XYZ file of C-alpha atoms in Angstrom:
637
model
C -33.943 -0.802 13.072
C -36.708 1.519 11.902
C -34.480 2.738 9.066
C -33.911 -0.874 7.971
C -37.644 -1.585 7.993
C -38.234 1.535 5.902
C -35.633 0.387 3.390
C -37.343 -3.011 3.137
C -40.646 -1.290 2.457
C -39.023 0.970 -0.149
C -37.484 -2.089 -1.812
C -40.852 -3.848 -2.031
C -42.393 -0.734 -3.533
C -39.600 -0.423 -6.105
C -40.057 -4.072 -7.112
C -43.789 -3.530 -7.419
C -43.163 -0.504 -9.658
C -41.352 -2.764 -12.137
C -44.469 -4.827 -12.763
C -46.248 -4.339 -16.091
C -49.057 -6.299 -17.660
C -51.071 -5.693 -20.783
C -52.159 -7.263 -24.021
C -50.113 -7.902 -27.126
C -51.744 -4.805 -28.607
C -50.375 -2.764 -25.673
C -46.951 -4.306 -26.211
C -46.947 -3.252 -29.868
C -47.414 0.349 -28.716
C -44.407 -0.033 -26.399
C -42.278 -1.339 -29.268
C -43.463 1.455 -31.564
C -42.269 4.032 -29.008
C -39.030 2.207 -28.236
C -37.923 -0.534 -30.690
C -34.988 -1.519 -28.436
C -37.543 -3.207 -26.168
C -37.461 -6.070 -28.678
C -33.671 -6.374 -28.791
C -32.087 -9.807 -29.010
C -30.078 -11.424 -26.202
C -26.642 -10.608 -27.650
C -27.594 -6.939 -28.102
C -28.998 -6.800 -24.572
C -25.761 -8.123 -23.089
C -23.598 -5.800 -25.199
C -25.704 -2.745 -24.345
C -25.633 -3.735 -20.675
C -21.812 -3.643 -20.697
C -21.616 -0.378 -22.664
C -24.163 1.311 -20.373
C -21.581 1.331 -17.568
C -19.154 3.405 -19.640
C -16.072 2.861 -21.798
C -12.710 4.611 -21.721
C -9.495 4.176 -23.671
C -6.221 3.755 -21.760
C -2.943 3.377 -23.668
C -4.800 2.366 -26.798
C -6.814 -0.354 -25.033
C -10.553 -0.034 -24.443
C -11.527 -0.452 -20.821
C -15.095 -1.350 -19.881
C -16.103 -0.041 -16.471
C -18.622 -2.850 -16.077
C -15.730 -5.208 -15.222
C -13.701 -2.745 -13.131
C -14.583 -3.993 -9.645
C -14.042 -7.701 -10.204
C -11.621 -8.407 -13.073
C -8.141 -6.905 -13.058
C -5.421 -7.018 -15.702
C -7.631 -8.568 -18.392
C -8.325 -5.387 -20.374
C -6.999 -6.790 -23.651
C -8.920 -10.058 -23.335
C -12.102 -8.191 -22.407
C -11.669 -5.751 -25.298
C -11.424 -8.695 -27.672
C -14.459 -10.351 -26.090
C -16.626 -7.237 -26.447
C -15.374 -5.894 -29.786
C -14.761 -9.130 -31.668
C -17.739 -11.116 -30.412
C -20.463 -9.201 -28.541
C -20.412 -6.033 -30.658
C -20.809 -7.750 -34.068
C -23.254 -10.252 -32.514
C -25.340 -7.330 -31.240
C -25.442 -6.044 -34.829
C -26.826 -9.445 -35.907
C -23.712 -10.435 -37.818
C -23.010 -14.129 -38.278
C -20.768 -14.291 -35.241
C -23.881 -14.437 -33.034
C -24.441 -17.954 -34.369
C -21.302 -19.148 -32.607
C -20.809 -20.557 -29.134
C -18.477 -18.388 -27.068
C -15.825 -20.565 -25.428
C -13.628 -18.969 -22.763
C -10.371 -20.901 -22.667
C -7.693 -20.351 -20.088
C -5.841 -21.658 -17.035
C -7.553 -22.415 -13.733
C -8.174 -19.403 -11.546
C -7.811 -16.981 -14.460
C -11.236 -15.364 -14.040
C -13.422 -17.274 -16.523
C -16.107 -18.164 -13.989
C -15.983 -14.690 -12.493
C -16.506 -13.156 -15.927
C -19.597 -15.295 -16.586
C -20.959 -14.621 -13.098
C -20.590 -10.884 -13.731
C -22.537 -11.157 -16.987
C -25.302 -13.012 -15.159
C -25.544 -10.514 -12.311
C -25.271 -7.644 -14.767
C -28.157 -9.012 -16.841
C -30.309 -9.388 -13.745
C -29.720 -5.759 -12.792
C -30.046 -4.476 -16.380
C -33.455 -6.111 -16.813
C -34.647 -3.898 -13.946
C -33.793 -0.726 -15.853
C -35.949 0.959 -18.530
C -33.219 0.336 -21.148
C -32.958 -3.382 -20.366
C -36.627 -4.173 -19.780
C -37.733 -7.613 -21.021
C -41.324 -8.458 -21.933
C -42.700 -11.961 -22.459
C -45.936 -13.799 -23.207
C -47.558 -14.370 -19.838
C -47.476 -18.020 -18.789
C -44.899 -19.030 -21.382
C -42.421 -21.482 -19.801
C -39.686 -19.975 -22.014
C -40.569 -16.292 -21.362
C -41.016 -15.908 -25.092
C -40.658 -12.710 -27.136
C -44.260 -11.520 -27.794
C -43.448 -10.575 -31.393
C -43.356 -14.312 -32.157
C -47.147 -14.057 -32.110
C -47.050 -12.187 -35.435
C -47.804 -14.607 -38.319
C -44.917 -15.035 -40.743
C -46.996 -13.611 -43.610
C -47.414 -10.305 -41.748
C -43.884 -9.999 -40.373
C -42.327 -7.931 -43.215
C -45.074 -5.327 -42.788
C -44.750 -5.259 -38.980
C -40.958 -5.112 -39.126
C -41.069 -2.136 -41.475
C -43.630 -0.262 -39.380
C -41.997 -0.890 -35.995
C -38.334 -0.801 -37.083
C -37.547 -4.211 -35.610
C -36.500 -7.682 -36.791
C -38.597 -10.693 -35.798
C -36.861 -14.067 -35.557
C -38.149 -17.339 -34.201
C -41.503 -19.078 -33.783
C -43.889 -19.677 -30.931
C -42.999 -22.514 -28.603
C -45.438 -25.491 -28.624
C -47.023 -24.337 -25.358
C -47.845 -20.838 -26.641
C -48.960 -22.123 -30.038
C -51.545 -24.328 -28.331
C -52.543 -21.577 -25.920
C -53.193 -19.034 -28.702
C -55.292 -21.545 -30.613
C -57.270 -23.051 -27.723
C -57.742 -20.061 -25.397
C -57.789 -17.072 -27.755
C -58.986 -18.582 -31.009
C -56.056 -17.014 -32.844
C -56.804 -13.463 -31.602
C -53.185 -12.659 -30.900
C -53.887 -9.015 -30.006
C -55.619 -10.255 -26.817
C -52.792 -12.516 -25.654
C -51.498 -11.233 -22.272
C -47.948 -9.880 -22.054
C -45.974 -9.062 -18.916
C -42.625 -7.652 -17.962
C -40.200 -10.268 -16.642
C -37.082 -9.787 -14.537
C -34.150 -11.979 -15.524
C -33.011 -14.094 -12.601
C -30.769 -17.125 -12.303
C -32.385 -18.109 -9.012
C -35.898 -17.980 -10.527
C -34.675 -19.560 -13.781
C -35.803 -16.669 -15.921
C -33.529 -15.905 -18.884
C -30.378 -17.314 -17.248
C -29.449 -20.990 -17.303
C -26.485 -22.978 -16.021
C -25.479 -26.508 -16.948
C -22.755 -28.474 -15.184
C -21.346 -31.853 -16.220
C -21.881 -34.779 -13.890
C -21.804 -38.568 -14.188
C -22.540 -39.315 -17.892
C -24.408 -42.469 -16.860
C -26.911 -40.622 -14.683
C -27.137 -37.205 -16.346
C -30.214 -36.956 -18.559
C -30.666 -34.893 -21.710
C -33.914 -33.711 -20.108
C -31.754 -31.413 -17.956
C -31.175 -29.434 -21.153
C -34.400 -29.718 -23.120
C -37.174 -30.578 -20.654
C -39.072 -33.853 -20.210
C -42.426 -35.596 -20.392
C -44.792 -34.854 -17.508
C -45.918 -38.370 -16.627
C -48.450 -36.988 -14.133
C -50.483 -35.423 -16.953
C -49.804 -37.687 -19.917
C -52.768 -39.868 -18.956
C -55.022 -36.815 -19.025
C -53.852 -35.506 -22.406
C -53.123 -38.853 -23.985
C -50.063 -38.028 -26.111
C -46.392 -37.260 -25.619
C -46.674 -34.671 -28.415
C -49.255 -32.626 -26.491
C -47.451 -29.548 -25.036
C -49.546 -29.792 -21.888
C -47.958 -33.172 -21.181
C -44.418 -31.829 -21.426
C -42.316 -29.797 -19.005
C -40.394 -27.113 -20.904
C -38.064 -26.662 -17.952
C -34.649 -27.643 -19.342
C -31.786 -25.195 -19.060
C -31.990 -24.313 -22.766
C -35.691 -23.490 -22.316
C -35.198 -21.341 -19.258
C -32.152 -19.478 -20.628
C -34.211 -18.113 -23.523
C -33.957 -14.281 -23.820
C -30.670 -14.180 -21.930
C -27.599 -16.274 -21.253
C -26.816 -19.991 -21.087
C -23.645 -21.048 -19.284
C -22.005 -24.409 -19.891
C -19.566 -25.034 -17.065
C -16.562 -27.070 -18.223
C -18.372 -27.698 -21.521
C -15.803 -30.060 -22.985
C -16.283 -32.470 -20.074
C -19.849 -33.072 -21.304
C -20.926 -36.273 -23.010
C -21.223 -35.954 -26.801
C -25.020 -36.327 -26.793
C -25.316 -33.055 -24.876
C -23.027 -31.209 -27.276
C -25.036 -32.335 -30.318
C -27.919 -30.101 -29.227
C -25.636 -27.107 -29.534
C -25.139 -27.630 -33.273
C -28.638 -26.519 -34.207
C -28.925 -24.014 -31.351
C -25.796 -22.143 -32.366
C -26.343 -22.088 -36.121
C -30.128 -21.938 -36.475
C -31.230 -20.582 -33.098
C -33.366 -23.613 -32.239
C -33.138 -27.039 -30.629
C -35.067 -30.317 -30.578
C -37.125 -31.351 -27.569
C -39.445 -34.338 -27.273
C -41.846 -35.000 -30.114
C -42.106 -31.388 -31.164
C -40.876 -29.306 -34.046
C -37.671 -27.359 -33.509
C -38.038 -24.876 -30.642
C -36.681 -21.336 -31.115
C -34.298 -19.954 -28.510
C -32.627 -16.534 -28.311
C -29.695 -16.860 -25.949
C -25.974 -16.263 -25.715
C -24.308 -19.638 -25.200
C -21.132 -19.149 -23.209
C -18.880 -21.970 -22.053
C -15.467 -22.300 -20.435
C -12.716 -24.855 -20.316
C -8.989 -25.186 -19.785
C -6.354 -25.430 -22.490
C -5.547 -29.134 -22.171
C -9.197 -30.151 -22.562
C -9.579 -27.819 -25.530
C -6.535 -29.335 -27.279
C -7.975 -32.819 -26.769
C -11.347 -31.638 -28.099
C -9.967 -30.219 -31.352
C -7.793 -33.324 -31.865
C -10.951 -35.448 -32.070
C -12.188 -35.502 -35.686
C -15.746 -36.278 -34.544
C -15.970 -32.762 -33.097
C -15.250 -30.895 -36.342
C -18.879 -29.786 -36.850
C -19.033 -28.244 -33.389
C -15.553 -26.743 -33.687
C -16.703 -24.637 -36.625
C -19.490 -23.255 -34.460
C -17.216 -22.151 -31.627
C -15.357 -18.875 -31.135
C -12.501 -19.321 -28.682
C -11.598 -16.396 -26.441
C -8.333 -16.919 -24.525
C -8.567 -15.662 -20.939
C -4.951 -15.647 -19.697
C -3.637 -14.866 -16.250
C -3.063 -11.226 -15.426
C 0.494 -10.055 -16.177
C 0.527 -6.729 -14.287
C 1.796 -6.731 -10.706
C -0.380 -3.772 -9.653
C -3.507 -5.559 -10.887
C -2.443 -8.819 -9.251
C -2.264 -6.934 -5.944
C -5.832 -5.719 -6.531
C -6.949 -9.337 -7.025
C -5.460 -10.349 -3.677
C -6.870 -7.279 -1.947
C -10.344 -8.158 -3.220
C -10.069 -11.763 -2.036
C -8.671 -10.769 1.368
C -11.478 -8.213 1.869
C -14.037 -10.949 1.360
C -12.645 -12.893 4.349
C -12.997 -12.233 8.064
C -9.457 -10.941 8.685
C -10.217 -7.774 10.621
C -7.951 -8.849 13.500
C -4.944 -9.247 11.187
C -2.959 -6.340 9.754
C -1.346 -7.001 6.382
C 1.856 -4.992 6.150
C 2.572 -2.778 3.135
C 4.165 -4.654 0.212
C 3.198 -8.098 1.562
C 0.704 -8.633 -1.239
C 3.077 -6.917 -3.681
C 5.798 -9.486 -2.960
C 3.338 -12.315 -3.621
C 2.212 -10.610 -6.845
C 5.783 -10.279 -8.098
C 6.310 -14.006 -7.578
C 3.083 -15.072 -9.306
C 3.472 -12.736 -12.302
C 7.111 -13.775 -12.790
C 5.972 -17.400 -12.950
C 3.648 -16.531 -15.883
C 6.142 -14.602 -18.006
C 8.190 -16.118 -20.827
C 11.885 -15.400 -21.284
C 12.277 -13.012 -24.209
C 14.789 -13.684 -26.967
C 15.457 -9.956 -27.181
C 18.844 -8.861 -25.820
C 18.978 -6.796 -22.658
C 15.616 -7.896 -21.269
C 15.191 -10.215 -18.308
C 12.030 -11.282 -16.474
C 12.227 -8.492 -13.886
C 12.590 -5.787 -16.540
C 9.738 -7.349 -18.465
C 7.606 -7.404 -15.321
C 8.251 -3.699 -14.733
C 7.546 -2.779 -18.358
C 4.247 -4.654 -18.333
C 3.301 -2.805 -15.152
C 3.844 0.574 -16.819
C 7.194 1.466 -15.220
C 9.972 3.161 -17.156
C 12.993 0.988 -17.867
C 16.171 2.452 -19.333
C 16.590 1.687 -23.003
C 12.955 0.726 -23.645
C 10.040 2.639 -25.123
C 6.257 1.965 -25.087
C 6.550 0.475 -28.591
C 8.991 -2.095 -27.174
C 6.341 -3.253 -24.710
C 3.930 -4.013 -27.538
C 6.673 -5.906 -29.333
C 7.315 -7.970 -26.195
C 3.587 -8.767 -25.910
C 3.431 -9.919 -29.520
C 6.445 -12.207 -29.056
C 4.411 -14.690 -27.006
C 0.885 -13.611 -27.883
C -1.616 -16.351 -27.057
C 0.952 -18.231 -24.978
C 2.175 -15.899 -22.248
C -0.118 -15.915 -19.254
C -1.633 -19.303 -20.089
C 0.465 -21.039 -17.436
C 2.134 -20.230 -14.129
C 1.020 -19.805 -10.529
C -2.714 -19.178 -10.214
C -4.224 -16.644 -7.780
C -6.016 -19.389 -5.860
C -2.724 -20.944 -4.772
C -1.361 -17.576 -3.670
C -4.468 -16.599 -1.722
C -4.498 -20.053 -0.098
C -0.924 -19.498 1.107
C -1.714 -15.957 2.282
C -4.685 -17.411 4.178
C -2.405 -20.007 5.738
C 0.019 -17.287 6.872
C -2.866 -15.288 8.358
C -4.173 -18.284 10.316
C -0.742 -19.407 11.537
C 0.276 -15.987 12.774
C -3.101 -14.651 13.798
C -4.900 -17.471 15.565
C -3.236 -16.875 18.955
C -3.092 -13.107 18.793
C -5.712 -10.410 19.228
C -3.882 -8.214 16.714
C -1.404 -9.990 14.451
C 0.555 -8.639 11.490
C 1.487 -10.445 8.268
C 4.615 -9.179 6.515
C 6.036 -9.797 3.047
C 8.509 -12.288 4.547
C 5.632 -14.246 6.126
C 3.874 -14.431 2.771
C 6.987 -15.463 0.823
C 7.802 -18.079 3.460
C 4.272 -19.482 3.189
C 4.497 -19.584 -0.618
C 7.753 -21.508 -0.334
C 6.355 -24.005 2.197
C 3.317 -24.590 0.003
C 5.442 -25.866 -2.875
C 6.375 -28.951 -0.829
C 2.678 -29.741 -0.354
C 1.769 -29.318 -4.033
C 1.563 -32.811 -5.570
C 1.340 -31.692 -9.210
C 4.593 -29.682 -9.242
C 7.561 -31.465 -10.826
C 11.025 -31.164 -9.229
C 12.174 -28.965 -12.119
C 9.176 -26.661 -11.769
C 9.681 -26.504 -7.990
C 13.272 -25.336 -8.483
C 12.125 -22.686 -10.960
C 9.477 -21.391 -8.558
C 11.925 -21.352 -5.647
C 14.278 -19.193 -7.712
C 11.393 -16.814 -8.487
C 10.540 -16.544 -4.781
C 14.178 -15.501 -4.269
C 13.803 -12.843 -6.990
C 10.587 -11.592 -5.381
C 12.413 -11.303 -2.075
C 15.201 -9.293 -3.710
C 12.572 -6.921 -5.110
C 11.050 -6.582 -1.657
C 14.486 -6.013 -0.087
C 15.038 -2.985 -2.325
C 11.617 -1.575 -1.453
C 12.193 -2.173 2.273
C 15.578 -0.423 2.251
C 14.188 2.484 0.267
C 11.208 2.890 2.577
C 13.263 2.858 5.759
C 15.889 5.194 4.349
C 13.181 7.534 3.140
C 11.619 7.568 6.610
C 15.025 8.377 8.131
C 15.476 11.458 5.995
C 14.121 14.461 7.835
C 11.990 16.609 5.556
C 12.605 14.132 2.722
C 10.688 16.057 0.101
C 12.579 19.253 0.907
C 15.938 17.479 0.801
C 15.109 15.925 -2.560
C 13.894 19.249 -3.930
C 17.070 21.047 -2.842
C 19.296 18.383 -4.355
C 17.269 18.467 -7.596
C 17.476 22.263 -7.907
C 21.223 22.161 -7.313
C 21.592 19.444 -9.969
C 19.407 21.300 -12.496
C 21.345 24.552 -12.030
C 24.555 22.745 -12.833
C 23.068 20.753 -15.745
C 21.648 23.928 -17.305
C 25.035 25.646 -17.088
C 26.738 22.547 -18.509
C 24.350 22.256 -21.484
C 24.535 25.997 -22.248
C 28.313 26.094 -21.748
C 27.918 28.773 -19.043
C 29.368 29.254 -15.627
C 27.275 29.174 -12.447
C 27.170 31.743 -9.641
C 28.143 30.411 -6.214
C 25.278 31.247 -3.771
C 27.724 31.827 -0.866
C 30.672 33.683 -2.428
C 28.741 35.161 -5.389
C 31.646 34.081 -7.605
C 31.271 32.542 -11.056
C 32.519 28.963 -11.327
C 32.305 25.985 -13.679
C 29.418 23.509 -13.264
C 30.037 21.068 -10.417
C 30.926 17.939 -12.353
C 31.553 15.965 -9.173
C 28.020 16.656 -7.892
C 26.381 15.793 -11.217
C 28.320 12.553 -11.579
C 27.616 11.519 -7.963
C 23.925 11.583 -8.816
C 24.100 10.125 -12.329
C 26.308 7.234 -11.268
C 23.540 6.068 -8.911
C 21.580 4.835 -11.950
C 24.494 3.676 -14.055
C 24.814 6.651 -16.433
C 28.286 6.238 -17.924
C 30.718 9.070 -18.584
C 30.066 8.687 -22.300
C 26.283 8.867 -21.811
C 26.185 11.786 -19.372
C 25.827 14.471 -22.063
C 22.816 12.739 -23.653
C 21.220 12.185 -20.243
C 21.627 15.846 -19.248
C 20.232 17.057 -22.564
C 17.249 14.738 -22.093
C 16.603 16.326 -18.689
C 16.715 19.816 -20.190
C 14.262 18.813 -22.931
C 11.861 17.444 -20.321
C 12.282 20.610 -18.241
C 11.540 22.774 -21.296
C 8.447 20.703 -22.156
C 7.047 21.157 -18.639
C 7.720 24.894 -18.763
C 5.862 25.258 -22.100
C 2.841 23.452 -20.674
C 2.844 25.530 -17.511
C 3.639 22.492 -15.369
C 5.977 22.290 -12.389
C 9.009 20.034 -12.829
C 9.973 18.243 -9.623
C 12.170 15.278 -8.819
C 9.324 12.820 -9.598
C 8.780 14.233 -13.119
C 11.512 12.055 -14.601
C 11.541 8.433 -13.435
C 15.297 7.826 -13.749
C 16.188 11.191 -12.232
C 13.834 10.450 -9.323
C 15.619 7.143 -8.757
C 19.038 8.866 -8.943
C 18.038 11.581 -6.443
C 16.636 9.019 -3.985
C 19.676 6.757 -4.233
C 22.041 9.677 -3.711
C 20.210 10.783 -0.581
C 20.062 7.209 0.676
C 23.759 6.616 0.002
C 24.664 9.655 2.078
C 22.527 8.342 4.952
C 23.245 4.634 4.725
C 25.700 4.432 7.614
C 23.367 6.352 9.912
C 20.509 3.951 9.123
C 22.672 0.861 9.557
C 24.100 1.906 12.911
C 20.742 3.037 14.291
C 18.779 -0.058 13.282
C 21.348 -2.638 14.414
C 22.286 -1.208 17.802
C 21.069 -3.551 20.557
C 21.168 -0.882 23.262
C 20.547 2.445 21.489
C 21.420 5.654 23.288
C 18.834 8.377 23.858
C 19.507 10.067 20.517
C 19.362 6.810 18.566
C 16.146 5.782 20.355
C 14.558 9.153 19.580
C 15.481 8.749 15.925
C 14.086 5.183 15.894
C 10.816 6.349 17.458
C 10.505 9.120 14.862
C 11.078 6.659 12.024
C 8.530 4.175 13.395
C 6.007 6.972 13.810
C 6.625 8.146 10.235
C 6.211 4.589 8.905
C 2.914 4.289 10.766
C 1.541 7.710 9.870
C 2.687 7.983 6.255
C 3.201 4.452 4.953
C 0.467 2.298 6.512
C 2.562 0.207 8.922
C 1.506 -0.811 12.399
C 3.928 -0.652 15.352
C 4.702 -4.364 15.033
C 5.559 -4.504 11.335
C 7.326 -1.110 11.459
C 9.759 -2.360 14.115
C 10.161 -5.665 12.284
C 10.945 -3.751 9.088
C 13.654 -1.730 10.843
C 15.316 -4.857 12.212
C 15.177 -6.559 8.818
C 16.623 -3.591 6.920
C 19.327 -3.246 9.547
C 20.362 -6.845 8.892
C 20.386 -6.178 5.129
C 22.603 -3.129 5.482
C 25.013 -5.013 7.749
C 25.724 -7.694 5.140
């Protein structure tokens, strides 16, 4: 408790250390030392993202700022940052456009905007992201607006900054009435961006058009003071508390923008193009803010079909935010959502979330017209796996085939996590320690289709077939995992089989004989052994020579680089080695797992396998035993 109290005290002290107050003259000295203090909103947001680090993976830029929340959207995020935020930060014309995130429900649009908001709040607490404003300004205005227009070229040249915008009506009156035009004495303070405090971050949501007032955006007359000041055009009789006012210096979010009444959208025309908006009986009010909105595809299509919206359309940049198409990233989405819930009493078996991810990603993929590629192969290629007959360049070609379309429909993560939640509750509510397996999850996904009112009969049949495909994928993983656990000293067995295969392949490729380790006699390469392994992955007799030469090239490449070549160094060879070992052991596994009354030796073997599944593969006793029974039934078919 004392440690917690100390942390609270330290937090208060750190917040106090962020406070800064001075005059406009003091602020000019700050800007002279560090011109980035006066950066515009778009530049602040871009620099905030870049400050977390950038790396390039497979030719795609990955921004670490998004790493913990958004998965599988690297390409969309790269486009967002490089095609919109980066040029906007450099003051190119793109900053005069509204950013519209368009994509299916549950695709991450709201999460992306929420991350930008939270990121801005944190960044404004750093020296690099510090924001300074005229003290008392309801719009937290940039102090450089105090500089008269006639003097701005001189100030810009001396300080190395650009000054855009004019004083808001409140500050204009304040400078004239309280300071007699002595702008150098006007107080300036550091402000911390905060959505909760309505400082630099605004949010606007559509509601009933009949009751929603434009004052929510632009502020309203203060009827309590209008009698005192006598005019609606007096800034003291007006509340500059609309969302556009409060979002100045940061970010303005329009939730479901295209659901808004037209009168609200009209205000965005001037704001986007000229950086100002109209409020009350005042001149245009300057605002420096990134306007970001989101909508779904059907609403966007209806919006662009309406000719009355052409002016606003030209001021919008649309950024598609599709569903994730990588199974491994889809698993990370579910893991994140499950962690956020109170499910500590429920164990989720290995591959349970993977099976759900396979189903959801399959539902989002489009059938390629290219020969030899089905949805499962496409799914594996997108996830970075090697597939025979395909190269990395083929993956890019597959992406381009349905660019802008693939990932814009299919099963959304919310549905999947709802069904996983249902499985957890159903199986875990009456148990102190329950376990959810892949079969439980797939069963729950199937049951949920009957309760989904928007799914057509044709779509339901398609999704049912994809659940069957996901189960087949899981069946292969389950068999492989159990068979692997049955193999004593699996790694050693695989290594021995690999070395034996490589010795024979080397002799075959070099047209040499091989020395028998037992008799010390020279003999021809063991064709039967090599073919027994190669046939596991469908290498034909005609293709065996090319396959063996490919292995030798890979082996030579590893040797030149000083790397160790093992059975995992070549994806297809790894699969062939595993399948060969499993084929030799299949009968043992089947008999052991299906015996109702195992003898002592069989029971010992079962206990060893269960222990290995628990210790090495993340199973609990319950799901390990259930896995053995399930695989036994598969092998008996």
